[in-house]
mmCIF file of C-alpha atoms and ligand atoms in Angstrom:
data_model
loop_
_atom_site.group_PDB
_atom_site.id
_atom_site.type_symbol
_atom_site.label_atom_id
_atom_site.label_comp_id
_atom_site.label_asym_id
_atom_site.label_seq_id
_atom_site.Cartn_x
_atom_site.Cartn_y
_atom_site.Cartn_z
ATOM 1 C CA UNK A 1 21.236 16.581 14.489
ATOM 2 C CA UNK A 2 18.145 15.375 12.129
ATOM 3 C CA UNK A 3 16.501 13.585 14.779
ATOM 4 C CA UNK A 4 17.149 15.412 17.962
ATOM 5 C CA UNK A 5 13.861 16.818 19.055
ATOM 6 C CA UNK A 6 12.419 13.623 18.845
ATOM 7 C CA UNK A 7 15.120 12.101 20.715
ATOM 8 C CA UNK A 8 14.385 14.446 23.365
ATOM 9 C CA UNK A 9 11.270 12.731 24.238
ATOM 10 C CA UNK A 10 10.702 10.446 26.539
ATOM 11 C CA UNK A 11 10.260 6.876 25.105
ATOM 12 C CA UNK A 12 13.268 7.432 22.474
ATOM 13 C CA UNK A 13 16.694 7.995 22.874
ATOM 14 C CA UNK A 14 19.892 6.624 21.113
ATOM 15 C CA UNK A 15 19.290 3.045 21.094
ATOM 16 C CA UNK A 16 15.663 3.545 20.230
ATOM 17 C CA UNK A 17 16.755 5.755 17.365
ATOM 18 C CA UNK A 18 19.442 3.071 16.416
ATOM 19 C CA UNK A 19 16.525 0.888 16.383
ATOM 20 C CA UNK A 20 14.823 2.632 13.621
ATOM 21 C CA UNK A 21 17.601 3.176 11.995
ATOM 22 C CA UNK A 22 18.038 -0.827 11.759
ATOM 23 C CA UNK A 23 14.563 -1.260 11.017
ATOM 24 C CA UNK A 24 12.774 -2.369 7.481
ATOM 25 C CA UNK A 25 9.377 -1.378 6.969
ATOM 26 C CA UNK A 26 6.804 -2.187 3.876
ATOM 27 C CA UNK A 27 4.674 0.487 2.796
ATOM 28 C CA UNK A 28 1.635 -1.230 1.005
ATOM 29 C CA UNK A 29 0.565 1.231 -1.355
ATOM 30 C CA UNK A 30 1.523 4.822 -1.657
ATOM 31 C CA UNK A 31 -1.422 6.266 -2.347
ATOM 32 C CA UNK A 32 -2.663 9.220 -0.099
ATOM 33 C CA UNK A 33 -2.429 6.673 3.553
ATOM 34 C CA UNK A 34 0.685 5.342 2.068
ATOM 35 C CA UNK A 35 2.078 8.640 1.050
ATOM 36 C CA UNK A 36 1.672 10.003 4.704
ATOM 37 C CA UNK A 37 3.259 7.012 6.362
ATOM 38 C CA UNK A 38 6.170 7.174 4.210
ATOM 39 C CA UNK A 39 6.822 11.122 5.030
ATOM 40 C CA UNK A 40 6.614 10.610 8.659
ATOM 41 C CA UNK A 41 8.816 7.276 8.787
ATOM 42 C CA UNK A 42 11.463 8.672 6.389
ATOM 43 C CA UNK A 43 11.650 12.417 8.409
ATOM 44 C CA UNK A 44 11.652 9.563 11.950
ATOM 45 C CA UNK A 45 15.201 8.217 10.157
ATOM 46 C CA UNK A 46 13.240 4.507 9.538
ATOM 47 C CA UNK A 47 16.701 2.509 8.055
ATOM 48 C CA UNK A 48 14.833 1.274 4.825
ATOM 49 C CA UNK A 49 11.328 1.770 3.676
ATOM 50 C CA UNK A 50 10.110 -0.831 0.808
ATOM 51 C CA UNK A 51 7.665 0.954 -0.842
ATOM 52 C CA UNK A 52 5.123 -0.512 -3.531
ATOM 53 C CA UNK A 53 2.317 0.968 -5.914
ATOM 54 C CA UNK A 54 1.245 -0.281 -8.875
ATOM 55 C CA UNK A 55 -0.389 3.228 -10.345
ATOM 56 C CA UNK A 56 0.896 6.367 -11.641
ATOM 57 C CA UNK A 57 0.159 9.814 -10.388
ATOM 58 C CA UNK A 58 -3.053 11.764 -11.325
ATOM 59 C CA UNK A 59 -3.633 15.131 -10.845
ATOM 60 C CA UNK A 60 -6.878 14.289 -9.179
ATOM 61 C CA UNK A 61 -4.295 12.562 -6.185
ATOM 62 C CA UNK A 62 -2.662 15.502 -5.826
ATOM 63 C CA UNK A 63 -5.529 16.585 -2.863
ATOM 64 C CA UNK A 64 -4.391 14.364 -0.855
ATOM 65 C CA UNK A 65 -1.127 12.106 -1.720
ATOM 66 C CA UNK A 66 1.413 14.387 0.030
ATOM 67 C CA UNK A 67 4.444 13.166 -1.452
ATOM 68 C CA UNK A 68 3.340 13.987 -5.275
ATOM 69 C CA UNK A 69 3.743 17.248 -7.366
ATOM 70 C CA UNK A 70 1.982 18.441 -10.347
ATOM 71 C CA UNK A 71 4.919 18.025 -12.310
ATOM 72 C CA UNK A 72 4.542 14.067 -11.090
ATOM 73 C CA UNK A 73 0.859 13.765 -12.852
ATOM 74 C CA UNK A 74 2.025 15.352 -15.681
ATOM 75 C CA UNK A 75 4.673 13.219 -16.326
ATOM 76 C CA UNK A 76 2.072 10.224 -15.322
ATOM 77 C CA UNK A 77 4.793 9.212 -13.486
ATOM 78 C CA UNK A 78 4.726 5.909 -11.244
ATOM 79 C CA UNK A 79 3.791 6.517 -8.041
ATOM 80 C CA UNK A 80 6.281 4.332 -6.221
ATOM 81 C CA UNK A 81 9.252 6.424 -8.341
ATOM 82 C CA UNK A 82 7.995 9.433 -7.883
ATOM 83 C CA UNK A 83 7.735 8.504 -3.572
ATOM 84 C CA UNK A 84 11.458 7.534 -3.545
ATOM 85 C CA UNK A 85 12.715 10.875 -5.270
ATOM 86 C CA UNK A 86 10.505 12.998 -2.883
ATOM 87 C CA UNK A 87 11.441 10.792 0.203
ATOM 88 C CA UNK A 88 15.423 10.890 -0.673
ATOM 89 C CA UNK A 89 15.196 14.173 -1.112
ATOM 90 C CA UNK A 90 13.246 14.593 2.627
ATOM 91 C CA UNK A 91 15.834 11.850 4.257
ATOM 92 C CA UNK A 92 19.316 11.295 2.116
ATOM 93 C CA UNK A 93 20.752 8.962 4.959
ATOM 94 C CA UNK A 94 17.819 5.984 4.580
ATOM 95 C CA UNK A 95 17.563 3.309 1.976
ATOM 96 C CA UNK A 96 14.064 3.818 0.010
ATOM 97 C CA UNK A 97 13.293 0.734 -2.235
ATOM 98 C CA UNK A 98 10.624 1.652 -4.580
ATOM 99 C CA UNK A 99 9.087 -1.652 -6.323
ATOM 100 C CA UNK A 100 5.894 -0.446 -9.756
ATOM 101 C CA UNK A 101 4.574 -3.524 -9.150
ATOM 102 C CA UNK A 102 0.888 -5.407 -7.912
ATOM 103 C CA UNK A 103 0.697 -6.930 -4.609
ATOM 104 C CA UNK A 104 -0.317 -10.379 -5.376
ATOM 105 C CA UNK A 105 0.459 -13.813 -4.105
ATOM 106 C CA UNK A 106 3.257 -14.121 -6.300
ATOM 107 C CA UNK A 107 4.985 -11.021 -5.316
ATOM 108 C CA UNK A 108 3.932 -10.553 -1.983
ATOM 109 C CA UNK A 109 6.844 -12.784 -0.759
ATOM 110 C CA UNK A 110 9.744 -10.900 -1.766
ATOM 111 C CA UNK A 111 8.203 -7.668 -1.011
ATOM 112 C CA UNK A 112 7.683 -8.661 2.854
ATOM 113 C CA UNK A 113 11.100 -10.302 3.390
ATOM 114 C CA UNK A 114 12.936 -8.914 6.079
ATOM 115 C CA UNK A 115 10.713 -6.688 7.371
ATOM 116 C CA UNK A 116 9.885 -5.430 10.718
ATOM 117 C CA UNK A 117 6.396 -3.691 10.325
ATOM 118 C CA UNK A 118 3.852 -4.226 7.022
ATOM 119 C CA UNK A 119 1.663 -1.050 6.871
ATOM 120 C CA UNK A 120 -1.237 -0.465 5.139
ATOM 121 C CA UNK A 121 -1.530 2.394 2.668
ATOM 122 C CA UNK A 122 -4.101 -0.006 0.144
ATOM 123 C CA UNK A 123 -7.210 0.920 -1.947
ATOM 124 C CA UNK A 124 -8.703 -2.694 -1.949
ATOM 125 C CA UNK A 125 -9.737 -5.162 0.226
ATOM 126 C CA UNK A 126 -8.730 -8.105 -1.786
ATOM 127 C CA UNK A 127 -4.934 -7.113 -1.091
ATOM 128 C CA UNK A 128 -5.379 -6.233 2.771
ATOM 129 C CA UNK A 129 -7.129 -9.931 3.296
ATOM 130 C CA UNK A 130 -3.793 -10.646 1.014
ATOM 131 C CA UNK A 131 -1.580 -8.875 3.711
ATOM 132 C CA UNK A 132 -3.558 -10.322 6.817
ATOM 133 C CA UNK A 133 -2.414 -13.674 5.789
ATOM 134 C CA UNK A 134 1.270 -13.202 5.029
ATOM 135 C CA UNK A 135 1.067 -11.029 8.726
ATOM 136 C CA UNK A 136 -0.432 -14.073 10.192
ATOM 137 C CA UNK A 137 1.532 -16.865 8.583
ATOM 138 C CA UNK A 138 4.976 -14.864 9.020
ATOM 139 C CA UNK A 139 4.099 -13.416 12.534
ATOM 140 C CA UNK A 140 4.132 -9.849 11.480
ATOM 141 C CA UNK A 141 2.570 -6.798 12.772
ATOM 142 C CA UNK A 142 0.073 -5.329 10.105
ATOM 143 C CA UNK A 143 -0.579 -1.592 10.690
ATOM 144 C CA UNK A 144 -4.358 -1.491 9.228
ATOM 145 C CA UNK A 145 -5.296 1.922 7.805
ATOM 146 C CA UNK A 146 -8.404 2.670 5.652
ATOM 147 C CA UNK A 147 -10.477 6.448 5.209
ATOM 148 C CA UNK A 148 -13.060 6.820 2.966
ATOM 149 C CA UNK A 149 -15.310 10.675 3.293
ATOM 150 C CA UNK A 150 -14.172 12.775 6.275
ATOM 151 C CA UNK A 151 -13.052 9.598 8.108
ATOM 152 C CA UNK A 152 -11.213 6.536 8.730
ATOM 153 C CA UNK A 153 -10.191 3.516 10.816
ATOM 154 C CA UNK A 154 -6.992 2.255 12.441
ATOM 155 C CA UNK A 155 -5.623 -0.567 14.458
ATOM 156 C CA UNK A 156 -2.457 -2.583 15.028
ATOM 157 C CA UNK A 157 -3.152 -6.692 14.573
ATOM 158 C CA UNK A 158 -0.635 -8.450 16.198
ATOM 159 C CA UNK A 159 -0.717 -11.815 15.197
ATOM 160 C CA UNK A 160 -0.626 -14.878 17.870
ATOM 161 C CA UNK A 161 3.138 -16.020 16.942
ATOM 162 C CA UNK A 162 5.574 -13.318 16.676
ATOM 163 C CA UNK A 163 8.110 -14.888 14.321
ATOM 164 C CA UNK A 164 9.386 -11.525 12.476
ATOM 165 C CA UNK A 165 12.097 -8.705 14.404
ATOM 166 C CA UNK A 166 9.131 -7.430 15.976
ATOM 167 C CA UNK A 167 7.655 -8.839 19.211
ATOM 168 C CA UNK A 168 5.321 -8.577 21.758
ATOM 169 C CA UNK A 169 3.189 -10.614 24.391
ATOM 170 C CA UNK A 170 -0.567 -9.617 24.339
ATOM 171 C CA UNK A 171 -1.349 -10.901 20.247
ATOM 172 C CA UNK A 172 -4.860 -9.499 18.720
ATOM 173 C CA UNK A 173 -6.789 -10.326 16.096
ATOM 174 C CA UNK A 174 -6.360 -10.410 12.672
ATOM 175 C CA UNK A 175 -7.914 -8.528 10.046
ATOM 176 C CA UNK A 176 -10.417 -11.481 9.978
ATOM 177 C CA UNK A 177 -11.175 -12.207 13.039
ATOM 178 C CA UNK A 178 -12.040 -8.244 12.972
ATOM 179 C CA UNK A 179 -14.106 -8.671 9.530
ATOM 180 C CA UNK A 180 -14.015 -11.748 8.999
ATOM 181 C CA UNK A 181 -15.228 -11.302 4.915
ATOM 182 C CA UNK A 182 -15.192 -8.487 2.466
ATOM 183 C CA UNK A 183 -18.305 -7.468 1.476
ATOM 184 C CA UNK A 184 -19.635 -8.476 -1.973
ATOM 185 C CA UNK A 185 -17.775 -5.824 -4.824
ATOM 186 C CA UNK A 186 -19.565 -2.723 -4.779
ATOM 187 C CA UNK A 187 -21.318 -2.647 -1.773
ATOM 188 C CA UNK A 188 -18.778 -0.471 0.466
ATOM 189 C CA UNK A 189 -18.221 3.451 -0.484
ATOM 190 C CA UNK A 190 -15.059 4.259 -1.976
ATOM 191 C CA UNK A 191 -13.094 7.573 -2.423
ATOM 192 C CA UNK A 192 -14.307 7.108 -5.956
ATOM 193 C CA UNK A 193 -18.338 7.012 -4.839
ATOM 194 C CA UNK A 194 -17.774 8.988 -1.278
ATOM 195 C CA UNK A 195 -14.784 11.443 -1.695
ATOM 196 C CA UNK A 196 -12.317 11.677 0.876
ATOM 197 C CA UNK A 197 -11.274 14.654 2.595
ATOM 198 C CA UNK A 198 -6.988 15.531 2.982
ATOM 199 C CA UNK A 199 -7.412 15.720 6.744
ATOM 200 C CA UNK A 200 -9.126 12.465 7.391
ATOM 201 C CA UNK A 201 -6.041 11.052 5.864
ATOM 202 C CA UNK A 202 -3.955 13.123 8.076
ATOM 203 C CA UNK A 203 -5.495 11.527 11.119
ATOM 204 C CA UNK A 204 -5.171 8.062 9.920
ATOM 205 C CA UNK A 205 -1.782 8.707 8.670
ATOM 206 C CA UNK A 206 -0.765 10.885 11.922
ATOM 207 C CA UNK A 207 -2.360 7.071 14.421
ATOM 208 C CA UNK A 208 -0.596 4.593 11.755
ATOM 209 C CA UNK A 209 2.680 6.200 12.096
ATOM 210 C CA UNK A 210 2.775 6.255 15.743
ATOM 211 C CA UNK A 211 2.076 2.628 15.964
ATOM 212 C CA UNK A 212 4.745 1.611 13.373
ATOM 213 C CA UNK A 213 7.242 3.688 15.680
ATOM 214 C CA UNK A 214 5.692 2.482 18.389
ATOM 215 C CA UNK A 215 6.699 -1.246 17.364
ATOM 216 C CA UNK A 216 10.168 -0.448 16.295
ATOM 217 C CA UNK A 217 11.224 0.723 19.113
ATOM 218 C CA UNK A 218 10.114 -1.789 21.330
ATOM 219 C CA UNK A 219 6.961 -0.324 22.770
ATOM 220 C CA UNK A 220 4.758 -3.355 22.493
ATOM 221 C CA UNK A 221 3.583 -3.484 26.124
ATOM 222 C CA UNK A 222 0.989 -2.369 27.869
ATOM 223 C CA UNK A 223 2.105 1.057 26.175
ATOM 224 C CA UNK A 224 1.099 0.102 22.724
ATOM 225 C CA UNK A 225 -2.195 1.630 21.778
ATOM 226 C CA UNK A 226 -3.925 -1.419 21.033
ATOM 227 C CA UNK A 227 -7.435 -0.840 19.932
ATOM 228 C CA UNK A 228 -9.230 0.314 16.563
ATOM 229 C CA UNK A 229 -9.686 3.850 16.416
ATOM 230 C CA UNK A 230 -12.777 5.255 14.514
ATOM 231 C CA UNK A 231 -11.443 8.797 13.737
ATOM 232 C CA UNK A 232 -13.319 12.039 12.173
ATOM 233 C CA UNK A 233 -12.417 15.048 11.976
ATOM 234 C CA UNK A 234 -14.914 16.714 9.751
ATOM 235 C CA UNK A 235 -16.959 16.036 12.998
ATOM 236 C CA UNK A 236 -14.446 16.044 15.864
ATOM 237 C CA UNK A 237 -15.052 12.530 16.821
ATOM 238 C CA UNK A 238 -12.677 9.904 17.799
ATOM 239 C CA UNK A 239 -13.825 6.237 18.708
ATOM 240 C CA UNK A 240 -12.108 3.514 20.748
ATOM 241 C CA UNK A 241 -12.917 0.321 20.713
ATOM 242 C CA UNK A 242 -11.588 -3.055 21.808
ATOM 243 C CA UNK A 243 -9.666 -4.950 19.008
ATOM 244 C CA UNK A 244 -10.871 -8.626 19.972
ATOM 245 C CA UNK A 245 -8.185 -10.956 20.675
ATOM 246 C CA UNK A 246 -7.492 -14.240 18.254
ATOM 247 C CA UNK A 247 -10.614 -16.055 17.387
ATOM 248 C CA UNK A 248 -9.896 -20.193 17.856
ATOM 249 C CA UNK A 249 -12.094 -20.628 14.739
ATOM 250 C CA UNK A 250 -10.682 -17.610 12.623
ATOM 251 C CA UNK A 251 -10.134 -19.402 9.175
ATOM 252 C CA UNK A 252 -6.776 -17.174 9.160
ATOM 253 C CA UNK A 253 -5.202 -16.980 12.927
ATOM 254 C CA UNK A 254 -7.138 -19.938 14.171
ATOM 255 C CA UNK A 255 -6.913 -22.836 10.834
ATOM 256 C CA UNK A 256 -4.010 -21.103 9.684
ATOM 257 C CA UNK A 257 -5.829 -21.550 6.513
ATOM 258 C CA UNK A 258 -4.568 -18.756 3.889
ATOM 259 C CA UNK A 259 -7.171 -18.205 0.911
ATOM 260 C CA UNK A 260 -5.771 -14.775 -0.393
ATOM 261 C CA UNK A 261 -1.923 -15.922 0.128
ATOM 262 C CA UNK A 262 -2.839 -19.202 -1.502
ATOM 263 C CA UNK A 263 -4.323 -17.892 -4.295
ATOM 264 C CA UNK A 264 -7.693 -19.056 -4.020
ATOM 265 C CA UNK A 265 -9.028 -15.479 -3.727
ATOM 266 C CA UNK A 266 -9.034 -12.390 -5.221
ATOM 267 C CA UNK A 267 -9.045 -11.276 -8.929
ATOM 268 C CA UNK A 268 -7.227 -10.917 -11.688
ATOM 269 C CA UNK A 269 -8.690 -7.921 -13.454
ATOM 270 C CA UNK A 270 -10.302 -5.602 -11.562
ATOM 271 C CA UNK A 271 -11.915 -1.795 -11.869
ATOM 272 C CA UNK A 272 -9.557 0.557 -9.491
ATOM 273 C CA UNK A 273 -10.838 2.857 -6.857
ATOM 274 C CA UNK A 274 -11.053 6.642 -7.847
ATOM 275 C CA UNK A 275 -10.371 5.932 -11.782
ATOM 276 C CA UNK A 276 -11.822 5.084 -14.678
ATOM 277 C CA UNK A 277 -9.721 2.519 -15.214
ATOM 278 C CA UNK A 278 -9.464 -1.149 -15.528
ATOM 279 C CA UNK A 279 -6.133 -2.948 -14.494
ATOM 280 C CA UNK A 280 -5.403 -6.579 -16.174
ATOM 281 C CA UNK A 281 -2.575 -8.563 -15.076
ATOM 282 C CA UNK A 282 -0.704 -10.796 -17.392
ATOM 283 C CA UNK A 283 -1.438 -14.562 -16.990
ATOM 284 C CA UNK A 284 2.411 -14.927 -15.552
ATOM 285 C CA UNK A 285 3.658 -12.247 -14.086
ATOM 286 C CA UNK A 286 7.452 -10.990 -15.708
ATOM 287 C CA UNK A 287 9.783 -8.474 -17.102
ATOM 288 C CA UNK A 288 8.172 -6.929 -20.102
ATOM 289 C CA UNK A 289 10.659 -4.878 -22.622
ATOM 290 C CA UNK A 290 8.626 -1.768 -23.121
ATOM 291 C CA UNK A 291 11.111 -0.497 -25.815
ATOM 292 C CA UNK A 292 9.695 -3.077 -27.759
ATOM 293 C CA UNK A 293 6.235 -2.678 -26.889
ATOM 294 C CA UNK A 294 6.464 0.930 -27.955
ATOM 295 C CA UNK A 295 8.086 -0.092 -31.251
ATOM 296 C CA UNK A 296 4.883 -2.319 -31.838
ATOM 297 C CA UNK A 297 2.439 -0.108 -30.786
ATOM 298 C CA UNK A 298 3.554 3.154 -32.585
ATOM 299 C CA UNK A 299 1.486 2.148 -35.432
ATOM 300 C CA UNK A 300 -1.298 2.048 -33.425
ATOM 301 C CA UNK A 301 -1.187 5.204 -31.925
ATOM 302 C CA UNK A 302 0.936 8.058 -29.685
ATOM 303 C CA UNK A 303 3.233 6.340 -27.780
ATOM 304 C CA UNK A 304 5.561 7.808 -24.742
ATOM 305 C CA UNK A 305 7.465 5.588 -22.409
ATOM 306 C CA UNK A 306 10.617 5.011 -20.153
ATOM 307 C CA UNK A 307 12.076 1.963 -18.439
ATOM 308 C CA UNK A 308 9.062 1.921 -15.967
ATOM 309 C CA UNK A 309 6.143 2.452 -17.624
ATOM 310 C CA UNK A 310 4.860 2.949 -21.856
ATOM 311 C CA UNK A 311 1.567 5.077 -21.892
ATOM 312 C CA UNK A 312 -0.160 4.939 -25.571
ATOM 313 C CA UNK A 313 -3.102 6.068 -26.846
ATOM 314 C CA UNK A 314 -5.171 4.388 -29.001
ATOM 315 C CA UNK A 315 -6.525 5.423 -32.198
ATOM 316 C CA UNK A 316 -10.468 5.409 -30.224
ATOM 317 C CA UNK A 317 -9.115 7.732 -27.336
ATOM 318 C CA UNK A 318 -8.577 4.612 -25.091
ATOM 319 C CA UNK A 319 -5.216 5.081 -23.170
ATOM 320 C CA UNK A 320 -3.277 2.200 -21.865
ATOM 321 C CA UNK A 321 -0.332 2.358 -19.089
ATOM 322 C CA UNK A 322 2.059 -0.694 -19.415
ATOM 323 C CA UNK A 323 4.370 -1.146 -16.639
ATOM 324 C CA UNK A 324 7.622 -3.548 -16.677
ATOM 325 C CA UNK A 325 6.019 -5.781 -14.893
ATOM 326 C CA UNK A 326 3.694 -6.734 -17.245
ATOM 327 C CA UNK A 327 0.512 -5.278 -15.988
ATOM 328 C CA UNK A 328 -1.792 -2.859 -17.990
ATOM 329 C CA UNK A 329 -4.029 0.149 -16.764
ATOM 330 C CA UNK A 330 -6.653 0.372 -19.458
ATOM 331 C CA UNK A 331 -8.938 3.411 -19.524
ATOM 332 C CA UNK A 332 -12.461 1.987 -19.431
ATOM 333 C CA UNK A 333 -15.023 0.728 -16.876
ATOM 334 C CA UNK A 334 -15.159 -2.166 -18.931
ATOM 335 C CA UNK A 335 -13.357 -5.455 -17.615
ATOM 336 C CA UNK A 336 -14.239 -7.308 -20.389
ATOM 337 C CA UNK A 337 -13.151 -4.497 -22.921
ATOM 338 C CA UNK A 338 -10.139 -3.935 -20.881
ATOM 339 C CA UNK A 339 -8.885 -7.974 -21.446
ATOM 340 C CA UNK A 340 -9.994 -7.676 -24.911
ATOM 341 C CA UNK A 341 -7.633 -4.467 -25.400
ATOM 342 C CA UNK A 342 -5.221 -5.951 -23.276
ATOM 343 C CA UNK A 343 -5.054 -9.247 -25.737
ATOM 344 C CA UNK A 344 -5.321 -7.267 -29.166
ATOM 345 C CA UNK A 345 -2.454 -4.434 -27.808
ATOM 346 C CA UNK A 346 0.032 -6.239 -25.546
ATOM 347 C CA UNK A 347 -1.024 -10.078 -25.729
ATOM 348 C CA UNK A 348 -1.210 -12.487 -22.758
HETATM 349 ZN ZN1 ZN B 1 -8.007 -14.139 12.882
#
């Protein structure tokens, strides 16, 4: 009996347990929030958990992304791979769907279908504005999660028109009528710039998971927690505060105007959080043979590589991660550099 201490308590039961086990939930990132959800969903017998990451594992990840190994990092294996094999190992009798690919607006579509709950386990606020719009356009819950130092913040928006599995009365905001832009590039601390401490993920993790639960099984009354919690536990403090309700002249709820989804926002290449690294997308996104990649490229340099992803480095120490998708991590600060590398090595 996996699941029969939780079933023991009050709110669940066997149809709330069939419930989960019915239930499709995307996991936006499994980096260290992502990572967290994904262990406590998958152990709570979730039926299918649609996971996504567009990175490989580091061994400087391996503080605080729960799911990964050092054997994962040395391997530079994708993180979204190297999730599902952890997770099926943790929960044999769910359906994990790993996707090594970039949330954009042309994949974001596909990767959202059919699901109950979108959660939030992102680096970058270009994709979460990305994931407020397909919440608010589809009518799906968004789970927001974000930690940066020894804290974080978390709150359930609830869009104003239900339209997914999922449904409820009292709507919130959305992400925008919460913040309603991101700050200018570079002004906000990241784990790169602040650190982040393992706990403060815990906490996040430990509030996001309840709520996705929480929504699966139907507990979207009055007995939903439905505020933003400012947590810390490096200082013991835990904030509540009121999540405002939808804005009439929200861009997003209100206009139902969707700049990320429609493509208006958001970049192209762009420096990722806690690396050295630059990632350029290809100018149409598409299956790339990497067997044939690494034939090209051996010339150039040391080449390793498997269906997923080609690593090779170049003859000036500059490495460069491929993925099938056609997207490149390219070692460098540099965007510029990066597309220039990106055009010699692979080609647009
Ligand atoms: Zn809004």
């Amino acid at each position: 009996m996996r699941y029969h201490r939780q079933m023991l308590l009050p709110d669940f039961g066997e149809a709330a347990q069939e419930a989960l086990g019915q239930a499709t939930v995307l996991i936006a990132g499994v980096g260290a929030l992502g990572c967290g959800v994904a262990d406590l969903l998958a152990r709570a017998g979730v039926g299918t958990l649609r996971i996504v990451d567009r990175d490989i594992v580091e061994t400087s990840n391996l503080q605080r992304q729960m799911l990964y190994a050092q054997r994962d990092a040395d391997d530079a294996r994708p993180k979204a791979i190297a999730a599902a094999d952890r997770l099926t190992a943790i929960n044999p009798d769910i359906t994990i769907e790993p996707h090594v690919t970039d949330i954009t607006p042309a994949t974001i579509e596909p990767l959202a279908a059919r699901c109950h709950v979108l959660v939030d386990g992102l680096d970058n606020l270009d994709t979460r504005y990305l994931l407020n719009d397909l919440a608010v356009r589809d009518g799906l819950p968004y789970v927001y999660g974000g930690a940066v130092g020894t804290g974080g913040l978390v709150m359930p928006l609830l869009p104003p028109d239900p339209r997914g599995p999922v449904q409820w009365d009292a709507p919130t905001g959305c992400l925008r009528c919460v913040f309603p832009e991101p700050p200018p590039p570079g002004t906000l601390p990241t784990c790169d710039t602040a650190g982040v401490l393992g706990p403060a993920i815990g906490t996040v993790t430990a509030h996001q998971a309840a709520l996705t639960l929480s929504l699966l099984i139907g507990r979207t009354g009055d007995d939903l927690d439905r505020t933003m919690h400012a947590v810390d536990p490096w200082q013991g403090e835990s904030r509540r505060m009121a999540l405002p309700g939808p804005s009439a002249t929200c861009p997003c709820c209100g206009s139902r105007t969707f700049e990320w989804l429609e493509g208006g926002r958001g970049s192209a290449a762009s420096v990722l959080c806690g690396r050295n690294a630059v990632q350029v997308h290809p100018h149409q996104s598409g299956h790339m043979n990497l067997d044939e990649l690494a034939a090209r490229l051996t010339e150039h340099g040391d080449v390793r590589h498997d269906a997923h992803v080609l690593r090779c480095t170049l003859p000036d120490d500059i490495t460069i991660t491929v993925f099938a998708d056609g997207r490149a991590l390219i070692a460098t600060d540099d965007l510029v550099a990066a597309r220039s590398i990106y055009d010699t090595y692979i080609g647009a």
